[in-house]
PDB file of C-alpha atoms in Angstrom:
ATOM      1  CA  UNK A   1     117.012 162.690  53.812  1.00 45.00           C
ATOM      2  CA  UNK A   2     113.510 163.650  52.538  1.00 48.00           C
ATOM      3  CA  UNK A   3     111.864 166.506  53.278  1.00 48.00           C
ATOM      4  CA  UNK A   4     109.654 164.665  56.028  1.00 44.00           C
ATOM      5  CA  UNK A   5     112.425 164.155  57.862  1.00 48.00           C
ATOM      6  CA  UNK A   6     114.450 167.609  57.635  1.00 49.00           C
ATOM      7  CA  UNK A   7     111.003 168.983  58.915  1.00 47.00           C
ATOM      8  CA  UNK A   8     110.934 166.913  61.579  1.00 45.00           C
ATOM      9  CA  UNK A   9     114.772 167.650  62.299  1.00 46.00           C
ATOM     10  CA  UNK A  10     114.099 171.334  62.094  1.00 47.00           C
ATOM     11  CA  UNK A  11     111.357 170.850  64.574  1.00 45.00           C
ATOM     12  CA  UNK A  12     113.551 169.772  67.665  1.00 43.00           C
ATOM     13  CA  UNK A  13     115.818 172.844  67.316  1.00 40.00           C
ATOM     14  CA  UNK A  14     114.289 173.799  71.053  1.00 36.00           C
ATOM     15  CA  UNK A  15     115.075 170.461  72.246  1.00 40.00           C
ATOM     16  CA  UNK A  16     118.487 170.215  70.493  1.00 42.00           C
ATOM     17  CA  UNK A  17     121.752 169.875  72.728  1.00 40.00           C
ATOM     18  CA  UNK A  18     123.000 172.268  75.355  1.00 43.00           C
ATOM     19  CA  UNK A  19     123.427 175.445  75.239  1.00 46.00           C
ATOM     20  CA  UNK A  20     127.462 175.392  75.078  1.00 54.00           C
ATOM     21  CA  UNK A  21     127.178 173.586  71.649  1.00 64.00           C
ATOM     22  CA  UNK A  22     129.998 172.095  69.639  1.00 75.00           C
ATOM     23  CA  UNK A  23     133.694 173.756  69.975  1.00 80.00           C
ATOM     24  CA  UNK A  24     134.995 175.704  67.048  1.00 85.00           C
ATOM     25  CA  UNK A  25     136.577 172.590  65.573  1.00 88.00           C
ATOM     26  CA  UNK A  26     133.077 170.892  65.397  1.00 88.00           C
ATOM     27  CA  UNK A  27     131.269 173.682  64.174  1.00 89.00           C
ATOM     28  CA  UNK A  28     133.944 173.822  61.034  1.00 91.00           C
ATOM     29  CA  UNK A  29     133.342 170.067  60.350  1.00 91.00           C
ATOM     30  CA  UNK A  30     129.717 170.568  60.051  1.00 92.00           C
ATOM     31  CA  UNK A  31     129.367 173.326  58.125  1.00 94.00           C
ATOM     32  CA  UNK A  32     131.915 171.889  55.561  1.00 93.00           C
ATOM     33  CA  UNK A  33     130.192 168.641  55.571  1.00 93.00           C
ATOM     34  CA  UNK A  34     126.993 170.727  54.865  1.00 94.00           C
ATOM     35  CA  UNK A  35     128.024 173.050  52.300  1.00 94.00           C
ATOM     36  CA  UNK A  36     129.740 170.178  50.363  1.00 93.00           C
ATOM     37  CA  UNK A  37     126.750 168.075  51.066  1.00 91.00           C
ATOM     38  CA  UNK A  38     123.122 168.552  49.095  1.00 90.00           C
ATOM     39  CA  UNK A  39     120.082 168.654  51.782  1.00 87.00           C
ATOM     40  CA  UNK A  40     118.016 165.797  50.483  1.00 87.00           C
ATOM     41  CA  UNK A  41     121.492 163.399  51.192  1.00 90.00           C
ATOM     42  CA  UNK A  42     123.158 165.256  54.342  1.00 88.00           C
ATOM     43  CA  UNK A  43     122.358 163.280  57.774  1.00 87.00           C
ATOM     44  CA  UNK A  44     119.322 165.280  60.182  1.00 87.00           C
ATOM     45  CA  UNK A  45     121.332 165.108  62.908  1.00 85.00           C
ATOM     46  CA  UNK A  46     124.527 167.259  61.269  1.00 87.00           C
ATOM     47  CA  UNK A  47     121.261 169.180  59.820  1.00 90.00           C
ATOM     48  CA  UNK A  48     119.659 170.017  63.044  1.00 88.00           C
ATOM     49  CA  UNK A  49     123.391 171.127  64.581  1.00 88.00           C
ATOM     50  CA  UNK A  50     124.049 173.320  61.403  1.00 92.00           C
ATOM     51  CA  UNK A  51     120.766 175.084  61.856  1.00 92.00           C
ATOM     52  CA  UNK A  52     121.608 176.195  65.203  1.00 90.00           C
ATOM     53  CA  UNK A  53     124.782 177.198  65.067  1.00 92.00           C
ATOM     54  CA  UNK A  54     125.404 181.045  64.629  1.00 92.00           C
ATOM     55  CA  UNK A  55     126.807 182.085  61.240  1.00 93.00           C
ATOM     56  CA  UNK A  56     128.074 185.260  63.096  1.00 92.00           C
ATOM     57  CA  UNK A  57     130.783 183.479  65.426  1.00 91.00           C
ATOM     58  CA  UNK A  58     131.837 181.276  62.777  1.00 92.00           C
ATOM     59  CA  UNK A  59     135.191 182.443  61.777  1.00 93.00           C
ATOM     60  CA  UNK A  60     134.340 185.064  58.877  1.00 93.00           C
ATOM     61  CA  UNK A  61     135.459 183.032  55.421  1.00 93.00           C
ATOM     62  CA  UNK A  62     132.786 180.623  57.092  1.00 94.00           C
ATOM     63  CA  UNK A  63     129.941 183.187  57.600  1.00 95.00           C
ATOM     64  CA  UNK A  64     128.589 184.319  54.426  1.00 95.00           C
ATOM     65  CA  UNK A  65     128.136 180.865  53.219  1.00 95.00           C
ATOM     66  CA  UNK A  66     126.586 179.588  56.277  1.00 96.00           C
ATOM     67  CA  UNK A  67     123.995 181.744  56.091  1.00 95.00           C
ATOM     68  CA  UNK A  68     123.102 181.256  52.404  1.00 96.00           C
ATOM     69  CA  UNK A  69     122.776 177.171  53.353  1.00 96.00           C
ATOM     70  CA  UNK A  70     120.488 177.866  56.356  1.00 95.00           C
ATOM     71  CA  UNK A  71     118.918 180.214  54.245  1.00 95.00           C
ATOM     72  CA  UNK A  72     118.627 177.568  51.557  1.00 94.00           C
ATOM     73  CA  UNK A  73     117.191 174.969  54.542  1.00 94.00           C
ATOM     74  CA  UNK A  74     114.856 177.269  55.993  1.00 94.00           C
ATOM     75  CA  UNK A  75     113.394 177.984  52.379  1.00 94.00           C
ATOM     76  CA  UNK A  76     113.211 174.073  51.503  1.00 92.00           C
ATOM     77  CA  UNK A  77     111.049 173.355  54.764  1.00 91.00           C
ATOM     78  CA  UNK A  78     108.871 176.581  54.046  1.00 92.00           C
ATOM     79  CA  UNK A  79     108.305 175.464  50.670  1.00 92.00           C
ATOM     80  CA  UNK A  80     107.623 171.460  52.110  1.00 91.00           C
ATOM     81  CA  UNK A  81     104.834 173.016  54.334  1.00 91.00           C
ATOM     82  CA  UNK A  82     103.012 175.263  52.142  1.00 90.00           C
ATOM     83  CA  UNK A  83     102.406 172.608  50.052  1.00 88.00           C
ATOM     84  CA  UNK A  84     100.850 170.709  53.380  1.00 89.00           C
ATOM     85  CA  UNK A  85      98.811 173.810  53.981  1.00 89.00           C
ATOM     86  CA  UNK A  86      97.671 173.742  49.966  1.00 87.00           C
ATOM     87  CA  UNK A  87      96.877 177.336  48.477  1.00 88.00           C
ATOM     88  CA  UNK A  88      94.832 178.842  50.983  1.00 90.00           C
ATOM     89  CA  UNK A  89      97.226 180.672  53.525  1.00 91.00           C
ATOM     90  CA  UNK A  90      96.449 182.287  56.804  1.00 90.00           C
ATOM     91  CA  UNK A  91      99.550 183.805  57.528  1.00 86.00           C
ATOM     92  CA  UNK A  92     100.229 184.709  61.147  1.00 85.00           C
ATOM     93  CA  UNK A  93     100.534 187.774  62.301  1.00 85.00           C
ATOM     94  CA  UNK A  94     103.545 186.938  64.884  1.00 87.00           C
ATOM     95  CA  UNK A  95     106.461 186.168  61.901  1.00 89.00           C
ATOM     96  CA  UNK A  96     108.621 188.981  62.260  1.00 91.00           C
ATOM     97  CA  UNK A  97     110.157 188.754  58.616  1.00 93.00           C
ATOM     98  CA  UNK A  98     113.496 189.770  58.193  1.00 94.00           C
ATOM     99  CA  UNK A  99     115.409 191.680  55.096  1.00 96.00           C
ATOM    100  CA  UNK A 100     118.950 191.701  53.969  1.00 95.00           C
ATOM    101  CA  UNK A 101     120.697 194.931  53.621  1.00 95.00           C
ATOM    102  CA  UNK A 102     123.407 195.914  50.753  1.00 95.00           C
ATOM    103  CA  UNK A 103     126.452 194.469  48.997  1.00 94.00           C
ATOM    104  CA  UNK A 104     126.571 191.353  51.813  1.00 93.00           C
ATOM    105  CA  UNK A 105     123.112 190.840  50.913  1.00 95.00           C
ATOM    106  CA  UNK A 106     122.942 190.360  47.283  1.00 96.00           C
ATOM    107  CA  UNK A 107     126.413 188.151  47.839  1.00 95.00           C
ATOM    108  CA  UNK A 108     124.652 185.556  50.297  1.00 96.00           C
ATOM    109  CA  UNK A 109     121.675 185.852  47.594  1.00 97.00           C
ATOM    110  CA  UNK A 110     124.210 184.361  45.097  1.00 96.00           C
ATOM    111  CA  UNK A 111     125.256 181.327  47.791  1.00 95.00           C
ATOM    112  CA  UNK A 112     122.167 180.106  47.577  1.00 95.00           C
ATOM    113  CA  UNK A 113     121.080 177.185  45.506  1.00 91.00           C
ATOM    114  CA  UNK A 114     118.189 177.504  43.273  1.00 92.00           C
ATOM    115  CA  UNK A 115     117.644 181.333  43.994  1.00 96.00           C
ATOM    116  CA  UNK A 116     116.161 183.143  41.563  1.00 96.00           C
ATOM    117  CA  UNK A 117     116.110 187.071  41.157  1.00 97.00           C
ATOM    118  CA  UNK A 118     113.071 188.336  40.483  1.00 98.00           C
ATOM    119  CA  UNK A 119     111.888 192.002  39.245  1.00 97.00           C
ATOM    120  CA  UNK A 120     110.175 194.513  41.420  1.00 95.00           C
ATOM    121  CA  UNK A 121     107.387 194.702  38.534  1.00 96.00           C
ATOM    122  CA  UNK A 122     106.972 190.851  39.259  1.00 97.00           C
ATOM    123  CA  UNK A 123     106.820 191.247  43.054  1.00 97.00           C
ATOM    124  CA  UNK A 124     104.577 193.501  43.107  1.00 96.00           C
ATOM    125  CA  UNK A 125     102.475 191.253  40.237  1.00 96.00           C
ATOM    126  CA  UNK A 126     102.576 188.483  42.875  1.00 96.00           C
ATOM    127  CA  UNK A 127     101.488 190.531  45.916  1.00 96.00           C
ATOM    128  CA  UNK A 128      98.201 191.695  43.390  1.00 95.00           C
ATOM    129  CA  UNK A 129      97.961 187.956  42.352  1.00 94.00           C
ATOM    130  CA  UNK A 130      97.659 186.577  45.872  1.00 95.00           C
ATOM    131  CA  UNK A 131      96.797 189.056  48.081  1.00 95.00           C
ATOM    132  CA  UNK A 132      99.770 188.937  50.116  1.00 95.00           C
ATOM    133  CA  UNK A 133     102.284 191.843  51.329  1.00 95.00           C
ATOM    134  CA  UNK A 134     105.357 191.853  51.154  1.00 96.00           C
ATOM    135  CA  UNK A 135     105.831 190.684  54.398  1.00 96.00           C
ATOM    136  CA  UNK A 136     103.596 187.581  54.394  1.00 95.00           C
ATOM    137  CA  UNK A 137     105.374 186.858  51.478  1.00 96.00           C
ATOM    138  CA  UNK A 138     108.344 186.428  53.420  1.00 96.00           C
ATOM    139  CA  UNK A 139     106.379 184.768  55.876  1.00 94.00           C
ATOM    140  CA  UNK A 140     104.644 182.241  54.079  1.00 94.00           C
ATOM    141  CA  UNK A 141     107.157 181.278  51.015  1.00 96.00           C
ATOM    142  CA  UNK A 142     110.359 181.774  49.947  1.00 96.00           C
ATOM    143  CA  UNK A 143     110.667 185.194  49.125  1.00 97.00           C
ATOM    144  CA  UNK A 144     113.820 187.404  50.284  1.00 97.00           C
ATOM    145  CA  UNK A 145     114.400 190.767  50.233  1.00 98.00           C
ATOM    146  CA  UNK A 146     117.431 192.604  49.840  1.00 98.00           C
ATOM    147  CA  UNK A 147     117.894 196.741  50.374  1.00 97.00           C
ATOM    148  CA  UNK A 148     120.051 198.751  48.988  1.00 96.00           C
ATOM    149  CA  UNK A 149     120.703 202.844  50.154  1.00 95.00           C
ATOM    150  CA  UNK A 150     120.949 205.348  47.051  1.00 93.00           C
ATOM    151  CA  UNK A 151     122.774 208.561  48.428  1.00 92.00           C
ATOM    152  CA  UNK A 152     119.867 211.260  47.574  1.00 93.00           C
ATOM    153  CA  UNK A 153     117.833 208.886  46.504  1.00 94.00           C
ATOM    154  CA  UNK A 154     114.786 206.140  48.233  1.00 94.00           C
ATOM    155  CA  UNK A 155     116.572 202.764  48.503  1.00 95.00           C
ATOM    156  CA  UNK A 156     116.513 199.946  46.176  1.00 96.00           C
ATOM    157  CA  UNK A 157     114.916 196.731  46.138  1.00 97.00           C
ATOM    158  CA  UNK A 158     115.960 193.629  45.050  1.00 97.00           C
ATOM    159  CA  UNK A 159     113.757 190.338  45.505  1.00 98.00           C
ATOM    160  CA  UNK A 160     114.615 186.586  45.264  1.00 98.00           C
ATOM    161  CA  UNK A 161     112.872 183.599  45.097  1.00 97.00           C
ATOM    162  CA  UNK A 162     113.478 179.552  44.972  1.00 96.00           C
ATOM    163  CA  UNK A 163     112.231 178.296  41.780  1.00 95.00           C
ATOM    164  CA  UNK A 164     110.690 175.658  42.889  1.00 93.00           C
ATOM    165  CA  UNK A 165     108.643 178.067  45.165  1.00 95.00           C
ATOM    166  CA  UNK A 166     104.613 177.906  43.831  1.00 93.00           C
ATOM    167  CA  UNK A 167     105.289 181.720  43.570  1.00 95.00           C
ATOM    168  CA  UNK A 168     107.114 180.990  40.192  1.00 94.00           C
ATOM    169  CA  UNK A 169     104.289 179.810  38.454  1.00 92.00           C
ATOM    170  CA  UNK A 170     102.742 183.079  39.005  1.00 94.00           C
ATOM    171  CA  UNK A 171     106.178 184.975  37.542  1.00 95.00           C
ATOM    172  CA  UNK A 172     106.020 182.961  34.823  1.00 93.00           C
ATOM    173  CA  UNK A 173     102.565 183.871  34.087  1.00 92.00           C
ATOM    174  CA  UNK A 174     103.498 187.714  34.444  1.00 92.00           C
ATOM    175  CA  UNK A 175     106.534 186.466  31.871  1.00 91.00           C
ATOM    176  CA  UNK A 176     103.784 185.912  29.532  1.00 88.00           C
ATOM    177  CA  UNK A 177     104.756 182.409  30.023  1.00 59.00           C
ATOM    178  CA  UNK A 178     101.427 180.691  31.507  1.00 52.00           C
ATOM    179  CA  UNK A 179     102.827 179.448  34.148  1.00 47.00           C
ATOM    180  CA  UNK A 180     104.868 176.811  32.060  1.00 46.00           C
ATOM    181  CA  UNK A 181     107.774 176.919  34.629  1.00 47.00           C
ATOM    182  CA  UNK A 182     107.070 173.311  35.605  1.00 50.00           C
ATOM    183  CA  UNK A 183     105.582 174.509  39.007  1.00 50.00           C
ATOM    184  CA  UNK A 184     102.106 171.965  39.281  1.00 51.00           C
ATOM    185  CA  UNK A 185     101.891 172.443  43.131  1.00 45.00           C
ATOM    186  CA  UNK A 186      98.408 173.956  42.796  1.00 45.00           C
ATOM    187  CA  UNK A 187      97.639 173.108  39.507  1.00 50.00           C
ATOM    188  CA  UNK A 188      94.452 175.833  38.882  1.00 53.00           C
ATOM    189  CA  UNK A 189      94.512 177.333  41.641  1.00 74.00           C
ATOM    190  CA  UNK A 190      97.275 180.059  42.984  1.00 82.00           C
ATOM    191  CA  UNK A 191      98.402 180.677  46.419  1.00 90.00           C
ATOM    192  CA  UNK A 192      96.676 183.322  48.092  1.00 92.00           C
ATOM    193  CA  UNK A 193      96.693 184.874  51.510  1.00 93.00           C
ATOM    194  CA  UNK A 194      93.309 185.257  53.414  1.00 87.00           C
ATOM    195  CA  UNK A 195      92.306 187.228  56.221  1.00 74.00           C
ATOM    196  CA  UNK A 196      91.067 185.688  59.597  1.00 60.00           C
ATOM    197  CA  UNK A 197      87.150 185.602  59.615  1.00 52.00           C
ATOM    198  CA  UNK A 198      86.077 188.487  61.601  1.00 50.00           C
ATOM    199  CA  UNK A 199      89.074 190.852  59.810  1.00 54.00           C
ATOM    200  CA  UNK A 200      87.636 193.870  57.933  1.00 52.00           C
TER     201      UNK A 200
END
């Protein structure tokens, strides 16, 4: 399955079957067909029905790594449409983006293929280097965000991102690499966020 098609599978989630869904026999088949499955081979259909189940009323040695391969899906099509949209982004102000909170967090980080932690020094490099927030970050690539409470003390950050995310070239740069991480997606010219005309 190419990306072409995933996005297109991802795109009839509204229009997908009823709202019963599969039994709790079916919804075990297809996430172990997924999980043992890599996304550019796994069928759209068995795709699509993954991506809507609910990792949360999976039966729990299911739930964890359901949610790291949605999370891996999700990141794949963000990453297939930014490079539609080329570097120039105009995120929306409507994505609500979501963050992952302790322990669980940083365990579903390590279910997912190709994620890559990143520092907070290099986050923060990439927010400069673009223009972004944190939150369109989110948004727009592949970024993830996990928090951690300190007793006594403000909590801890730890970020993630898919390295073939266009984002990497720009760690790699802060690496003191020059971008040699193999990322050509923009070639010269790195992602950036831009305000709607009118915006102060």
């Amino acid at each position: 399955m190419n990306a072409l098609a995933l996005t297109l599978c991802l795109a009839g989630f509204a229009a997908a079957a009823g709202p019963s869904g599969p039994d709790e026999k079916t919804r075990i088949k297809i996430v172990e067909y997924m999980l043992k499955t890599p996304v550019n081979e796994a069928d759209p259909a068995l795709v699509l029905g993954f991506m809507k189940l609910h990792a949360a009323a999976l039966p729990k040695k299911w739930q964890d790594k359901a949610r790291a391969k949605q999370m891996e899906i999700d990141a794949i099509v963000k990453i297939h449409d930014g490079k539609k949209k080329g570097p120039f982004r105009f995120p929306s102000p409507a994505c609500t983006p979501k963050r992952y909170h302790g322990p669980e967090g940083v365990r579903i980080m390590g279910m997912i293929m190709s994620n890559t932690e990143i520092e907070w020094e290099e986050e923060d490099y990439i927010e400069k280097k673009t223009d972004c927030s944190e939150d369109q970050l989110i948004c727009e690539f592949s970024l993830n965000v996990v928090i951690i409470e300190r007793k006594g003390k403000s909590p801890l950050k730890r970020f993630y991102l898919m390295e073939n995310d266009p984002l990497m070239a720009i760690v790699a740069e802060r690496r003191g690499g020059g971008g040699s991480s193999g990322n050509k997606y923009f070639q010269e010219l790195k992602p950036s966020c831009q305000k709607p005309a009118g915006s102060p």
